Amino acid sequence: MVGVTIGRIQRLRSLIEHPRTGAAERAAAQRMLDRLLNKSAATSVRPGDRNYGARHARPGRHASLSRIAEMIADDIALARMATLADGEGDLAVVSALLHAPAQLTYTVEAPAEAGILITVGAVPSAWATDADGFDSVALRALVAELTELMNAYNRDGADVARRFVGRVRIQTVA
């Protein structure tokens, strides 16, 4: 696990420092790098028993939900572009986003004043369900990874309300 994280950090730093990396891609890579570096303290407890996601302060305290949705969309796009191990000595990257079918589409929007919705579209029903008709392990891992990515921008606690309600919606195709 530590080796995988070190490999990801190195690849993200290379992407950030590369002269031909675009501004939006560089910003998304920087956010992912910050999240990896703060992963050991993914949620910190502050006075009042508040829990803040690792990326909570990144967009700013008063950022709109549409701005947070844009940052989440950038993070998803960057996670899908990560490279897989291609050599014998390379470490394998464990990411449900990276291993999901390429035809999946991801839409991040803030349809309500207090909510963010990630819609995963064009999901093949054969990939989304197992032999018993339940959600497949791969689909559950994808939803869990998207939820974790979204909650990195959120907060919660006994004396503070959540910054937003996040949902992941799956749209399958026949």
PDB file of C-alpha atoms in Angstrom:
ATOM      1  CA  MET A   1       0.000   0.000   0.000  1.00  0.00           C
ATOM      2  CA  VAL A   2       2.774   2.431   0.886  1.00  0.00           C
ATOM      3  CA  GLY A   3       4.581   1.625  -2.381  1.00  0.00           C
ATOM      4  CA  VAL A   4       1.430   2.345  -4.371  1.00  0.00           C
ATOM      5  CA  THR A   5       1.061   5.731  -2.645  1.00  0.00           C
ATOM      6  CA  ILE A   6       4.709   6.618  -3.292  1.00  0.00           C
ATOM      7  CA  GLY A   7       4.290   5.733  -6.971  1.00  0.00           C
ATOM      8  CA  ARG A   8       1.155   7.860  -7.236  1.00  0.00           C
ATOM      9  CA  ILE A   9       2.890  10.791  -5.538  1.00  0.00           C
ATOM     10  CA  GLN A  10       5.804  10.569  -7.953  1.00  0.00           C
ATOM     11  CA  ARG A  11       3.519  10.423 -10.998  1.00  0.00           C
ATOM     12  CA  LEU A  12       1.436  13.365  -9.760  1.00  0.00           C
ATOM     13  CA  ARG A  13       4.534  15.465  -9.079  1.00  0.00           C
ATOM     14  CA  SER A  14       5.819  14.662 -12.571  1.00  0.00           C
ATOM     15  CA  LEU A  15       2.503  15.730 -14.069  1.00  0.00           C
ATOM     16  CA  ILE A  16       2.471  18.970 -12.059  1.00  0.00           C
ATOM     17  CA  GLU A  17       6.043  19.866 -12.997  1.00  0.00           C
ATOM     18  CA  HIS A  18       5.745  18.969 -16.687  1.00  0.00           C
ATOM     19  CA  PRO A  19       5.893  22.146 -18.830  1.00  0.00           C
ATOM     20  CA  ARG A  20       3.111  21.059 -21.209  1.00  0.00           C
ATOM     21  CA  THR A  21       0.571  20.275 -18.490  1.00  0.00           C
ATOM     22  CA  GLY A  22      -2.466  22.555 -18.775  1.00  0.00           C
ATOM     23  CA  ALA A  23      -3.548  24.798 -15.935  1.00  0.00           C
ATOM     24  CA  ALA A  24      -6.746  22.868 -15.117  1.00  0.00           C
ATOM     25  CA  GLU A  25      -4.960  19.518 -15.249  1.00  0.00           C
ATOM     26  CA  ARG A  26      -2.136  20.882 -13.075  1.00  0.00           C
ATOM     27  CA  ALA A  27      -4.655  22.183 -10.520  1.00  0.00           C
ATOM     28  CA  ALA A  28      -6.475  18.838 -10.412  1.00  0.00           C
ATOM     29  CA  ALA A  29      -3.156  16.988 -10.018  1.00  0.00           C
ATOM     30  CA  GLN A  30      -2.191  19.339  -7.177  1.00  0.00           C
ATOM     31  CA  ARG A  31      -5.507  18.642  -5.417  1.00  0.00           C
ATOM     32  CA  MET A  32      -4.990  14.880  -5.764  1.00  0.00           C
ATOM     33  CA  LEU A  33      -1.422  15.204  -4.479  1.00  0.00           C
ATOM     34  CA  ASP A  34      -2.596  17.220  -1.489  1.00  0.00           C
ATOM     35  CA  ARG A  35      -5.237  14.576  -0.759  1.00  0.00           C
ATOM     36  CA  LEU A  36      -2.636  11.792  -0.903  1.00  0.00           C
ATOM     37  CA  LEU A  37      -0.233  13.669   1.335  1.00  0.00           C
ATOM     38  CA  ASN A  38      -2.975  14.351   3.871  1.00  0.00           C
ATOM     39  CA  LYS A  39      -4.462  10.854   3.654  1.00  0.00           C
ATOM     40  CA  SER A  40      -3.075   9.818   7.017  1.00  0.00           C
ATOM     41  CA  ALA A  41      -5.119  12.649   8.477  1.00  0.00           C
ATOM     42  CA  ALA A  42      -8.060  12.264   6.102  1.00  0.00           C
ATOM     43  CA  THR A  43     -10.427  13.585   8.715  1.00  0.00           C
ATOM     44  CA  SER A  44      -9.223  15.679  11.564  1.00  0.00           C
ATOM     45  CA  VAL A  45     -11.240  16.270  14.692  1.00  0.00           C
ATOM     46  CA  ARG A  46     -11.517  19.905  15.728  1.00  0.00           C
ATOM     47  CA  PRO A  47     -13.177  21.505  18.747  1.00  0.00           C
ATOM     48  CA  GLY A  48     -16.869  20.760  18.923  1.00  0.00           C
ATOM     49  CA  ASP A  49     -16.375  17.237  17.567  1.00  0.00           C
ATOM     50  CA  ARG A  50     -16.338  18.437  13.969  1.00  0.00           C
ATOM     51  CA  ASN A  51     -14.939  16.295  11.162  1.00  0.00           C
ATOM     52  CA  TYR A  52     -13.570  18.007   8.087  1.00  0.00           C
ATOM     53  CA  GLY A  53     -12.707  16.194   4.875  1.00  0.00           C
ATOM     54  CA  ALA A  54      -9.123  16.412   3.672  1.00  0.00           C
ATOM     55  CA  ARG A  55     -10.141  18.825   0.871  1.00  0.00           C
ATOM     56  CA  HIS A  56     -12.692  20.862   2.842  1.00  0.00           C
ATOM     57  CA  ALA A  57     -10.622  24.054   2.974  1.00  0.00           C
ATOM     58  CA  ARG A  58      -9.328  23.778  -0.606  1.00  0.00           C
ATOM     59  CA  PRO A  59     -12.152  25.583  -2.454  1.00  0.00           C
ATOM     60  CA  GLY A  60     -12.556  28.132   0.326  1.00  0.00           C
ATOM     61  CA  ARG A  61     -14.987  28.419   3.161  1.00  0.00           C
ATOM     62  CA  HIS A  62     -17.620  30.230   1.163  1.00  0.00           C
ATOM     63  CA  ALA A  63     -17.229  28.520  -2.205  1.00  0.00           C
ATOM     64  CA  SER A  64     -20.420  27.703  -4.042  1.00  0.00           C
ATOM     65  CA  LEU A  65     -21.503  24.121  -4.559  1.00  0.00           C
ATOM     66  CA  SER A  66     -21.070  24.540  -8.299  1.00  0.00           C
ATOM     67  CA  ARG A  67     -17.371  25.385  -7.710  1.00  0.00           C
ATOM     68  CA  ILE A  68     -16.975  22.316  -5.485  1.00  0.00           C
ATOM     69  CA  ALA A  69     -18.708  20.216  -8.173  1.00  0.00           C
ATOM     70  CA  GLU A  70     -16.192  21.509 -10.750  1.00  0.00           C
ATOM     71  CA  MET A  71     -13.288  20.512  -8.506  1.00  0.00           C
ATOM     72  CA  ILE A  72     -14.741  17.036  -7.986  1.00  0.00           C
ATOM     73  CA  ALA A  73     -15.184  16.661 -11.771  1.00  0.00           C
ATOM     74  CA  ASP A  74     -11.530  17.671 -12.275  1.00  0.00           C
ATOM     75  CA  ASP A  75     -10.439  15.084  -9.701  1.00  0.00           C
ATOM     76  CA  ILE A  76     -12.455  12.366 -11.465  1.00  0.00           C
ATOM     77  CA  ALA A  77     -10.972  13.301 -14.857  1.00  0.00           C
ATOM     78  CA  LEU A  78      -7.450  13.174 -13.482  1.00  0.00           C
ATOM     79  CA  ALA A  79      -8.048   9.854 -11.723  1.00  0.00           C
ATOM     80  CA  ARG A  80      -9.208   8.341 -15.023  1.00  0.00           C
ATOM     81  CA  MET A  81      -6.036   9.540 -16.787  1.00  0.00           C
ATOM     82  CA  ALA A  82      -3.582   7.918 -14.359  1.00  0.00           C
ATOM     83  CA  THR A  83      -1.295   5.397 -16.023  1.00  0.00           C
ATOM     84  CA  LEU A  84      -1.297   1.713 -15.248  1.00  0.00           C
ATOM     85  CA  ALA A  85       1.811  -0.254 -14.385  1.00  0.00           C
ATOM     86  CA  ASP A  86       3.435  -1.330 -17.644  1.00  0.00           C
ATOM     87  CA  GLY A  87       6.736  -2.805 -16.570  1.00  0.00           C
ATOM     88  CA  GLU A  88       7.783  -5.766 -14.518  1.00  0.00           C
ATOM     89  CA  GLY A  89       9.037  -3.688 -11.577  1.00  0.00           C
ATOM     90  CA  ASP A  90       6.143  -1.193 -11.585  1.00  0.00           C
ATOM     91  CA  LEU A  91       3.547  -1.145  -8.856  1.00  0.00           C
ATOM     92  CA  ALA A  92      -0.070  -1.734  -9.728  1.00  0.00           C
ATOM     93  CA  VAL A  93      -2.456   1.143  -9.042  1.00  0.00           C
ATOM     94  CA  VAL A  94      -5.594   0.140  -7.173  1.00  0.00           C
ATOM     95  CA  SER A  95      -8.358   2.455  -8.314  1.00  0.00           C
ATOM     96  CA  ALA A  96     -11.935   1.602  -9.159  1.00  0.00           C
ATOM     97  CA  LEU A  97     -12.129   4.722 -11.352  1.00  0.00           C
ATOM     98  CA  LEU A  98      -9.081   3.649 -13.301  1.00  0.00           C
ATOM     99  CA  HIS A  99     -10.275   0.071 -13.788  1.00  0.00           C
ATOM    100  CA  ALA A 100     -13.876   0.952 -14.687  1.00  0.00           C
ATOM    101  CA  PRO A 101     -14.964   0.499 -18.316  1.00  0.00           C
ATOM    102  CA  ALA A 102     -13.808   3.328 -20.574  1.00  0.00           C
ATOM    103  CA  GLN A 103     -17.308   4.042 -21.944  1.00  0.00           C
ATOM    104  CA  LEU A 104     -18.596   5.236 -18.543  1.00  0.00           C
ATOM    105  CA  THR A 105     -19.475   8.908 -18.382  1.00  0.00           C
ATOM    106  CA  TYR A 106     -19.263  11.026 -15.244  1.00  0.00           C
ATOM    107  CA  THR A 107     -21.346  14.134 -14.654  1.00  0.00           C
ATOM    108  CA  VAL A 108     -20.964  16.193 -11.487  1.00  0.00           C
ATOM    109  CA  GLU A 109     -23.588  18.807 -10.772  1.00  0.00           C
ATOM    110  CA  ALA A 110     -25.133  20.769  -7.927  1.00  0.00           C
ATOM    111  CA  PRO A 111     -28.858  20.484  -8.727  1.00  0.00           C
ATOM    112  CA  ALA A 112     -30.049  21.556  -5.290  1.00  0.00           C
ATOM    113  CA  GLU A 113     -28.880  24.298  -2.993  1.00  0.00           C
ATOM    114  CA  ALA A 114     -27.414  21.816  -0.517  1.00  0.00           C
ATOM    115  CA  GLY A 115     -26.465  18.845  -2.674  1.00  0.00           C
ATOM    116  CA  ILE A 116     -23.976  17.473  -5.160  1.00  0.00           C
ATOM    117  CA  LEU A 117     -24.897  14.678  -7.529  1.00  0.00           C
ATOM    118  CA  ILE A 118     -22.407  12.492  -9.386  1.00  0.00           C
ATOM    119  CA  THR A 119     -24.086  10.612 -12.234  1.00  0.00           C
ATOM    120  CA  VAL A 120     -22.278   7.635 -13.716  1.00  0.00           C
ATOM    121  CA  GLY A 121     -23.820   7.005 -17.116  1.00  0.00           C
ATOM    122  CA  ALA A 122     -23.562   4.359 -19.829  1.00  0.00           C
ATOM    123  CA  VAL A 123     -22.893   1.625 -17.282  1.00  0.00           C
ATOM    124  CA  PRO A 124     -23.174  -1.808 -18.952  1.00  0.00           C
ATOM    125  CA  SER A 125     -25.659  -3.889 -16.982  1.00  0.00           C
ATOM    126  CA  ALA A 126     -23.411  -6.957 -17.340  1.00  0.00           C
ATOM    127  CA  TRP A 127     -20.614  -5.067 -15.516  1.00  0.00           C
ATOM    128  CA  ALA A 128     -22.944  -3.494 -12.939  1.00  0.00           C
ATOM    129  CA  THR A 129     -24.514  -6.719 -11.659  1.00  0.00           C
ATOM    130  CA  ASP A 130     -23.184 -10.073 -10.581  1.00  0.00           C
ATOM    131  CA  ALA A 131     -24.625 -13.508 -11.378  1.00  0.00           C
ATOM    132  CA  ASP A 132     -27.232 -13.186  -8.585  1.00  0.00           C
ATOM    133  CA  GLY A 133     -28.529  -9.850  -9.870  1.00  0.00           C
ATOM    134  CA  PHE A 134     -26.988  -7.741  -7.103  1.00  0.00           C
ATOM    135  CA  ASP A 135     -24.571  -4.848  -7.563  1.00  0.00           C
ATOM    136  CA  SER A 136     -21.170  -6.154  -8.619  1.00  0.00           C
ATOM    137  CA  VAL A 137     -18.068  -5.758  -6.476  1.00  0.00           C
ATOM    138  CA  ALA A 138     -16.557  -3.464  -9.126  1.00  0.00           C
ATOM    139  CA  LEU A 139     -19.603  -1.171  -9.122  1.00  0.00           C
ATOM    140  CA  ARG A 140     -19.663  -0.988  -5.319  1.00  0.00           C
ATOM    141  CA  ALA A 141     -15.944  -0.136  -5.310  1.00  0.00           C
ATOM    142  CA  LEU A 142     -16.538   2.610  -7.906  1.00  0.00           C
ATOM    143  CA  VAL A 143     -19.380   4.126  -5.875  1.00  0.00           C
ATOM    144  CA  ALA A 144     -17.267   3.949  -2.695  1.00  0.00           C
ATOM    145  CA  GLU A 145     -14.329   5.703  -4.398  1.00  0.00           C
ATOM    146  CA  LEU A 146     -16.571   8.434  -5.822  1.00  0.00           C
ATOM    147  CA  THR A 147     -18.213   8.916  -2.420  1.00  0.00           C
ATOM    148  CA  GLU A 148     -14.820   9.176  -0.717  1.00  0.00           C
ATOM    149  CA  LEU A 149     -13.650  11.704  -3.294  1.00  0.00           C
ATOM    150  CA  MET A 150     -16.823  13.766  -2.798  1.00  0.00           C
ATOM    151  CA  ASN A 151     -16.713  13.617   1.006  1.00  0.00           C
ATOM    152  CA  ALA A 152     -13.154  14.950   1.015  1.00  0.00           C
ATOM    153  CA  TYR A 153     -14.787  18.350   0.367  1.00  0.00           C
ATOM    154  CA  ASN A 154     -17.431  17.928   3.081  1.00  0.00           C
ATOM    155  CA  ARG A 155     -17.736  18.437   6.833  1.00  0.00           C
ATOM    156  CA  ASP A 156     -19.877  16.963   9.586  1.00  0.00           C
ATOM    157  CA  GLY A 157     -20.228  17.043  13.328  1.00  0.00           C
ATOM    158  CA  ALA A 158     -22.512  17.298  16.309  1.00  0.00           C
ATOM    159  CA  ASP A 159     -22.528  21.102  16.279  1.00  0.00           C
ATOM    160  CA  VAL A 160     -22.242  21.805  12.544  1.00  0.00           C
ATOM    161  CA  ALA A 161     -24.348  20.683   9.595  1.00  0.00           C
ATOM    162  CA  ARG A 162     -22.898  18.944   6.568  1.00  0.00           C
ATOM    163  CA  ARG A 163     -21.652  21.350   3.920  1.00  0.00           C
ATOM    164  CA  PHE A 164     -23.647  19.412   1.317  1.00  0.00           C
ATOM    165  CA  VAL A 165     -25.502  16.163   0.797  1.00  0.00           C
ATOM    166  CA  GLY A 166     -23.674  14.027  -1.755  1.00  0.00           C
ATOM    167  CA  ARG A 167     -25.192  11.306  -3.895  1.00  0.00           C
ATOM    168  CA  VAL A 168     -23.954   8.960  -6.604  1.00  0.00           C
ATOM    169  CA  ARG A 169     -26.480   7.872  -9.241  1.00  0.00           C
ATOM    170  CA  ILE A 170     -25.901   4.968 -11.651  1.00  0.00           C
ATOM    171  CA  GLN A 171     -27.544   4.848 -15.083  1.00  0.00           C
ATOM    172  CA  THR A 172     -27.236   1.456 -16.774  1.00  0.00           C
ATOM    173  CA  VAL A 173     -27.679   0.605 -20.426  1.00  0.00           C
ATOM    174  CA  ALA A 174     -29.037  -2.663 -21.750  1.00  0.00           C
TER     175      ALA A 174
END
